[in-house]
Amino acid sequence: MPLKTVRDVDVTGRRVLVRVDFNVPLSPDGEITDDTRIRAALPTIRYLVDQGARVVLCSHLGRPKGKVDPRYSLKPCAVRLGQLIGREVRIAEDVTGPSARALGARLRNGDVMLLENLRFDPREEANDPGFARELADLADLYVNDAFGTAHRAHASTAGVAAYLPAVAGFLLQKEVDVMGKALANPDRPFLAILGGAKVSDKIGVIENLLGKVDRLLIGGGMANTFLRALGHGTGKSLVEEDKVDQARKLLEKAKERGVDLWLPEDLVVATALDPNAEHRIVKKEEIPDGWMAVDIGPDTARRFAGAIRQSMTVVWNGPMGVFEVEPFSRGTFAVAEAVAGSPGLTIVGGGDSVAAVHAAGVADRITHISTGGGATLEFLEGRELPGVAVLETKPDVTPPAG
Ligand code: ADP
Ligand code: MG
């Protein structure tokens, strides 16, 4: 059922606690090197400001392990957010202590403040009810807009909802709506592309998608374990020996389900993971001893691209090769280009896959670029995310059939 959002509740004059994901990368001297995550939260923050809400933002940053550590202060994020929204964003000296309470009490309609790093308090990750209560006491309404941590049951992502009405921000809503639509009610043909380093990271995703897609394309390092399951030699390619049996079972499951599962037919193999290493193209049965598969080959890339362009729903997670090394990036970029050119709903998730889509210069032609790493994978596994499960849903307005 669709989530209730900030649009479905009255926020004017109310104190609204918004869980955002400001876990931005910082340089050694504390400069924000990429503010994408702050920008991603702007639609919700701007909406609340425009409606005259009193906005109390909270986030984690890095892994301070439950202790106050100035290296992980959210102060730089308060400054950057202030520049982006053109108004002062005050930051508390503590998380739920006297400073936070005092700043909160002084908020006027349309004001924005930020709590210090939630993970300065060990009770955050422990999902401590007392801490959740202290967070809740700062507000009248709770909004979760941090999709990237929605797979964690922490005080600020789950516990707090026990004490306040809880609704979704726009970023989280879009993630759940778009990916939920793809999994529950996809336009067909529905195709998924999975790659990346290891099968073990993605077994749950493969299993869940096998029950939903019409076609599954597998590339990247994980394809090697499948090639081994088919009995092929894989040289010194990355292979998970202990997952070969599981790969064989997944191949059987695909057959039973009538899912068209494609593995690479040709591969780029190299002698080392080095841009100057000797490399060449071989058929999948012919990986030489001492060589490793580092990319899908050109025939496979063409075949994959053709299938992608004929699909109405495409979900992609995991690069097709070691795309960080220029000579081995072609397969991944060809897939990125094809996904961008696909006519229907296109979704890309996963830190490295999203980086690849940006490097290929096609990000603006993808329907939805998911902001979650682990959260996106768990969503694609079909698991219920704790940070989503606690949010209120809209009453079902579907008219009765007939
Ligand atoms: P994502 O972050 O999109 O979920 P992963 O983290 O699972 O993707 O995988 C990305 C990594 O997989 C990249 O660092 C890439 O170099 C690596 N990779 C892809 N193909 C291969 C391969 N054939 N051999 C070794 N590593 C690979
Ligand atoms: Mg990754």
CSV table of N, CA and C in Angstrom, one decimal, residues 286-379:
chain,number,residue,atom,x,y,z
A,286,GLU,N,36.8,-20.9,-23.2
A,286,GLU,CA,38.2,-20.9,-23.5
A,286,GLU,C,39.0,-19.9,-22.7
A,287,ILE,N,38.6,-19.7,-21.4
A,287,ILE,CA,39.5,-18.9,-20.5
A,287,ILE,C,40.8,-19.6,-20.3
A,288,PRO,N,41.9,-19.0,-20.7
A,288,PRO,CA,43.2,-19.8,-20.6
A,288,PRO,C,43.7,-19.8,-19.1
A,289,ASP,N,44.4,-20.8,-18.8
A,289,ASP,CA,45.0,-20.9,-17.4
A,289,ASP,C,45.8,-19.7,-17.2
A,290,GLY,N,45.8,-19.2,-16.0
A,290,GLY,CA,46.7,-18.0,-15.7
A,290,GLY,C,46.1,-16.7,-16.1
A,291,TRP,N,44.9,-16.7,-16.8
A,291,TRP,CA,44.2,-15.4,-17.2
A,291,TRP,C,42.9,-15.3,-16.4
A,292,MET,N,42.5,-14.1,-16.3
A,292,MET,CA,41.2,-13.8,-15.5
A,292,MET,C,40.2,-13.0,-16.3
A,293,ALA,N,38.9,-13.4,-16.1
A,293,ALA,CA,37.9,-12.7,-16.8
A,293,ALA,C,37.7,-11.3,-16.1
A,294,VAL,N,37.7,-10.3,-16.9
A,294,VAL,CA,37.6,-8.9,-16.3
A,294,VAL,C,36.5,-8.1,-16.9
A,295,ASP,N,35.8,-8.6,-18.0
A,295,ASP,CA,34.7,-7.9,-18.5
A,295,ASP,C,33.9,-8.8,-19.4
A,296,ILE,N,32.7,-8.5,-19.7
A,296,ILE,CA,32.0,-9.3,-20.8
A,296,ILE,C,32.6,-8.9,-22.1
A,297,GLY,N,32.5,-9.8,-23.1
A,297,GLY,CA,33.1,-9.5,-24.4
A,297,GLY,C,32.1,-8.7,-25.2
A,298,PRO,N,32.6,-8.3,-26.4
A,298,PRO,CA,31.8,-7.4,-27.3
A,298,PRO,C,30.5,-8.1,-27.8
A,299,ASP,N,30.6,-9.4,-28.1
A,299,ASP,CA,29.3,-10.1,-28.6
A,299,ASP,C,28.3,-10.1,-27.5
A,300,THR,N,28.7,-10.4,-26.3
A,300,THR,CA,27.8,-10.4,-25.1
A,300,THR,C,27.2,-9.1,-24.9
A,301,ALA,N,28.1,-8.0,-24.9
A,301,ALA,CA,27.6,-6.7,-24.7
A,301,ALA,C,26.5,-6.3,-25.7
A,302,ARG,N,26.8,-6.7,-27.0
A,302,ARG,CA,25.8,-6.4,-28.0
A,302,ARG,C,24.5,-7.1,-27.7
A,303,ARG,N,24.6,-8.4,-27.4
A,303,ARG,CA,23.4,-9.2,-27.1
A,303,ARG,C,22.6,-8.7,-25.9
A,304,PHE,N,23.4,-8.4,-24.8
A,304,PHE,CA,22.7,-7.8,-23.6
A,304,PHE,C,22.0,-6.5,-24.0
A,305,ALA,N,22.7,-5.6,-24.7
A,305,ALA,CA,22.2,-4.3,-25.1
A,305,ALA,C,20.9,-4.5,-25.8
A,306,GLY,N,20.8,-5.4,-26.8
A,306,GLY,CA,19.6,-5.6,-27.6
A,306,GLY,C,18.5,-6.0,-26.7
A,307,ALA,N,18.7,-7.0,-25.8
A,307,ALA,CA,17.6,-7.4,-24.9
A,307,ALA,C,17.1,-6.3,-24.0
A,308,ILE,N,18.1,-5.5,-23.5
A,308,ILE,CA,17.7,-4.4,-22.6
A,308,ILE,C,16.8,-3.4,-23.3
A,309,ARG,N,17.2,-3.1,-24.6
A,309,ARG,CA,16.4,-2.1,-25.3
A,309,ARG,C,15.0,-2.6,-25.6
A,310,GLN,N,14.8,-3.9,-25.6
A,310,GLN,CA,13.5,-4.5,-25.9
A,310,GLN,C,12.6,-4.7,-24.6
A,311,SER,N,13.1,-4.2,-23.5
A,311,SER,CA,12.4,-4.5,-22.2
A,311,SER,C,11.6,-3.3,-21.7
A,312,MET,N,10.5,-3.5,-21.0
A,312,MET,CA,9.7,-2.4,-20.5
A,312,MET,C,10.0,-2.0,-19.1
A,313,THR,N,10.6,-3.0,-18.4
A,313,THR,CA,11.1,-2.7,-17.0
A,313,THR,C,12.5,-3.3,-16.9
A,314,VAL,N,13.5,-2.5,-16.5
A,314,VAL,CA,14.9,-2.9,-16.4
A,314,VAL,C,15.4,-2.6,-15.0
A,315,VAL,N,15.9,-3.6,-14.3
A,315,VAL,CA,16.6,-3.3,-13.0
A,315,VAL,C,18.0,-3.8,-13.1
A,316,TRP,N,18.9,-2.9,-12.8
A,316,TRP,CA,20.4,-3.2,-12.9
A,316,TRP,C,21.1,-3.0,-11.6
A,317,ASN,N,21.8,-4.1,-11.2
A,317,ASN,CA,22.7,-4.0,-10.1
A,317,ASN,C,24.0,-4.7,-10.4
A,318,GLY,N,25.1,-4.1,-10.3
A,318,GLY,CA,26.4,-4.7,-10.4
A,318,GLY,C,27.0,-4.6,-11.8
A,319,PRO,N,28.2,-4.0,-11.8
A,319,PRO,CA,29.0,-3.8,-13.1
A,319,PRO,C,29.3,-5.1,-13.8
A,320,MET,N,29.5,-5.0,-15.1
A,320,MET,CA,29.7,-6.1,-15.9
A,320,MET,C,31.2,-6.6,-15.9
A,321,GLY,N,32.1,-5.7,-15.4
A,321,GLY,CA,33.5,-6.0,-15.3
A,321,GLY,C,34.2,-5.0,-14.4
A,322,VAL,N,35.5,-5.1,-14.4
A,322,VAL,CA,36.3,-4.2,-13.5
A,322,VAL,C,36.4,-2.9,-14.2
A,323,PHE,N,35.2,-2.2,-14.2
A,323,PHE,CA,35.1,-0.9,-15.0
A,323,PHE,C,36.0,0.2,-14.5
A,324,GLU,N,36.5,0.1,-13.3
A,324,GLU,CA,37.4,1.1,-12.8
A,324,GLU,C,38.7,1.2,-13.6
A,325,VAL,N,39.0,0.0,-14.2
A,325,VAL,CA,40.2,-0.1,-15.0
A,325,VAL,C,39.8,0.1,-16.5
A,326,GLU,N,40.3,1.2,-17.1
A,326,GLU,CA,39.7,1.7,-18.4
A,326,GLU,C,39.5,0.6,-19.4
A,327,PRO,N,40.6,-0.2,-19.7
A,327,PRO,CA,40.4,-1.1,-20.8
A,327,PRO,C,39.3,-2.2,-20.5
A,328,PHE,N,38.9,-2.3,-19.3
A,328,PHE,CA,37.9,-3.3,-18.9
A,328,PHE,C,36.5,-2.7,-18.6
A,329,SER,N,36.3,-1.5,-19.1
A,329,SER,CA,35.0,-0.8,-18.7
A,329,SER,C,34.0,-0.9,-19.8
A,330,ARG,N,34.4,-1.4,-21.0
A,330,ARG,CA,33.5,-1.3,-22.2
A,330,ARG,C,32.2,-2.0,-22.0
A,331,GLY,N,32.2,-3.2,-21.4
A,331,GLY,CA,30.9,-4.0,-21.2
A,331,GLY,C,30.0,-3.2,-20.3
A,332,THR,N,30.5,-2.7,-19.2
A,332,THR,CA,29.7,-2.0,-18.3
A,332,THR,C,29.1,-0.7,-18.9
A,333,PHE,N,29.9,0.0,-19.7
A,333,PHE,CA,29.4,1.2,-20.3
A,333,PHE,C,28.4,0.9,-21.4
A,334,ALA,N,28.6,-0.2,-22.1
A,334,ALA,CA,27.6,-0.6,-23.2
A,334,ALA,C,26.3,-0.9,-22.5
A,335,VAL,N,26.3,-1.6,-21.4
A,335,VAL,CA,25.1,-1.9,-20.7
A,335,VAL,C,24.4,-0.6,-20.1
A,336,ALA,N,25.3,0.3,-19.6
A,336,ALA,CA,24.7,1.6,-19.1
A,336,ALA,C,24.0,2.4,-20.2
A,337,GLU,N,24.6,2.4,-21.4
A,337,GLU,CA,24.1,3.1,-22.5
A,337,GLU,C,22.7,2.5,-22.9
A,338,ALA,N,22.7,1.1,-22.9
A,338,ALA,CA,21.5,0.4,-23.3
A,338,ALA,C,20.4,0.6,-22.3
A,339,VAL,N,20.7,0.6,-21.0
A,339,VAL,CA,19.7,0.9,-20.0
A,339,VAL,C,19.1,2.3,-20.2
A,340,ALA,N,20.0,3.2,-20.5
A,340,ALA,CA,19.6,4.6,-20.7
A,340,ALA,C,18.6,4.7,-21.9
A,341,GLY,N,18.9,3.9,-22.9
A,341,GLY,CA,18.1,3.9,-24.1
A,341,GLY,C,16.9,3.0,-24.1
A,342,SER,N,16.7,2.3,-23.0
A,342,SER,CA,15.5,1.4,-22.9
A,342,SER,C,14.2,2.2,-22.7
A,343,PRO,N,13.1,1.8,-23.4
A,343,PRO,CA,11.9,2.7,-23.5
A,343,PRO,C,11.1,2.8,-22.2
A,344,GLY,N,11.2,1.8,-21.3
A,344,GLY,CA,10.3,1.8,-20.2
A,344,GLY,C,11.0,2.3,-18.9
A,345,LEU,N,10.5,1.7,-17.8
A,345,LEU,CA,11.0,2.0,-16.4
A,345,LEU,C,12.4,1.4,-16.2
A,346,THR,N,13.4,2.3,-15.9
A,346,THR,CA,14.7,1.8,-15.6
A,346,THR,C,15.2,2.2,-14.2
A,347,ILE,N,15.8,1.2,-13.6
A,347,ILE,CA,16.2,1.4,-12.2
A,347,ILE,C,17.7,0.9,-12.1
A,348,VAL,N,18.5,1.7,-11.5
A,348,VAL,CA,19.9,1.3,-11.2
A,348,VAL,C,20.2,1.5,-9.7
A,349,GLY,N,20.7,0.4,-9.1
A,349,GLY,CA,21.0,0.5,-7.7
A,349,GLY,C,22.4,-0.1,-7.4
A,350,GLY,N,23.0,0.2,-6.3
A,350,GLY,CA,24.3,-0.3,-5.9
A,350,GLY,C,25.4,0.8,-6.1
A,351,GLY,N,26.2,1.0,-5.1
A,351,GLY,CA,27.2,2.1,-5.1
A,351,GLY,C,28.0,2.1,-6.4
A,352,ASP,N,28.6,0.9,-6.8
A,352,ASP,CA,29.5,0.9,-7.9
A,352,ASP,C,28.7,1.0,-9.3
A,353,SER,N,27.5,0.4,-9.3
A,353,SER,CA,26.7,0.5,-10.5
A,353,SER,C,26.3,2.0,-10.8
A,354,VAL,N,25.9,2.7,-9.7
A,354,VAL,CA,25.5,4.1,-9.8
A,354,VAL,C,26.7,4.9,-10.3
A,355,ALA,N,27.9,4.6,-9.7
A,355,ALA,CA,29.1,5.3,-10.1
A,355,ALA,C,29.4,5.1,-11.6
A,356,ALA,N,29.1,3.8,-12.1
A,356,ALA,CA,29.4,3.5,-13.5
A,356,ALA,C,28.4,4.3,-14.4
A,357,VAL,N,27.2,4.4,-14.0
A,357,VAL,CA,26.2,5.2,-14.7
A,357,VAL,C,26.6,6.6,-14.9
A,358,HIS,N,27.1,7.2,-13.8
A,358,HIS,CA,27.6,8.6,-13.8
A,358,HIS,C,28.9,8.7,-14.7
A,359,ALA,N,29.8,7.7,-14.6
A,359,ALA,CA,31.0,7.7,-15.4
A,359,ALA,C,30.6,7.6,-16.9
A,360,ALA,N,29.6,6.9,-17.2
A,360,ALA,CA,29.2,6.7,-18.6
A,360,ALA,C,28.4,7.9,-19.1
A,361,GLY,N,28.1,8.8,-18.2
A,361,GLY,CA,27.4,10.1,-18.6
A,361,GLY,C,25.9,9.9,-19.0
A,362,VAL,N,25.3,8.9,-18.5
A,362,VAL,CA,23.9,8.6,-18.8
A,362,VAL,C,22.9,8.7,-17.7
A,363,ALA,N,23.4,9.2,-16.5
A,363,ALA,CA,22.5,9.2,-15.3
A,363,ALA,C,21.2,9.9,-15.5
A,364,ASP,N,21.2,11.0,-16.3
A,364,ASP,CA,19.9,11.7,-16.4
A,364,ASP,C,18.9,11.0,-17.4
A,365,ARG,N,19.3,9.9,-18.0
A,365,ARG,CA,18.4,9.2,-18.8
A,365,ARG,C,17.9,7.9,-18.1
A,366,ILE,N,18.2,7.7,-16.8
A,366,ILE,CA,17.7,6.6,-16.1
A,366,ILE,C,16.5,7.1,-15.3
A,367,THR,N,15.4,6.2,-15.3
A,367,THR,CA,14.2,6.7,-14.5
A,367,THR,C,14.5,6.9,-13.0
A,368,HIS,N,15.2,5.9,-12.4
A,368,HIS,CA,15.4,6.0,-11.0
A,368,HIS,C,16.8,5.4,-10.6
A,369,ILE,N,17.6,6.3,-10.0
A,369,ILE,CA,18.9,5.9,-9.5
A,369,ILE,C,18.7,5.8,-8.0
A,370,SER,N,18.8,4.5,-7.5
A,370,SER,CA,18.5,4.3,-6.1
A,370,SER,C,19.7,4.8,-5.2
A,371,THR,N,19.3,5.5,-4.1
A,371,THR,CA,20.3,6.1,-3.2
A,371,THR,C,20.8,5.1,-2.1
A,372,GLY,N,20.2,3.9,-2.1
A,372,GLY,CA,20.6,3.0,-1.0
A,372,GLY,C,21.6,2.0,-1.5
A,373,GLY,N,22.5,1.6,-0.7
A,373,GLY,CA,23.4,0.5,-1.0
A,373,GLY,C,22.8,-0.8,-0.5
A,374,GLY,N,23.1,-1.1,0.8
A,374,GLY,CA,22.5,-2.3,1.4
A,374,GLY,C,21.0,-2.2,1.4
A,375,ALA,N,20.4,-1.0,1.6
A,375,ALA,CA,18.9,-0.9,1.6
A,375,ALA,C,18.3,-1.3,0.3
A,376,THR,N,18.9,-0.9,-0.8
A,376,THR,CA,18.4,-1.2,-2.1
A,376,THR,C,18.5,-2.7,-2.4
A,377,LEU,N,19.6,-3.3,-2.0
A,377,LEU,CA,19.7,-4.8,-2.2
A,377,LEU,C,18.7,-5.5,-1.3
A,378,GLU,N,18.5,-5.1,-0.1
A,378,GLU,CA,17.5,-5.8,0.7
A,378,GLU,C,16.1,-5.6,0.1
A,379,PHE,N,15.8,-4.4,-0.4
A,379,PHE,CA,14.5,-4.2,-1.0
A,379,PHE,C,14.3,-5.1,-2.2
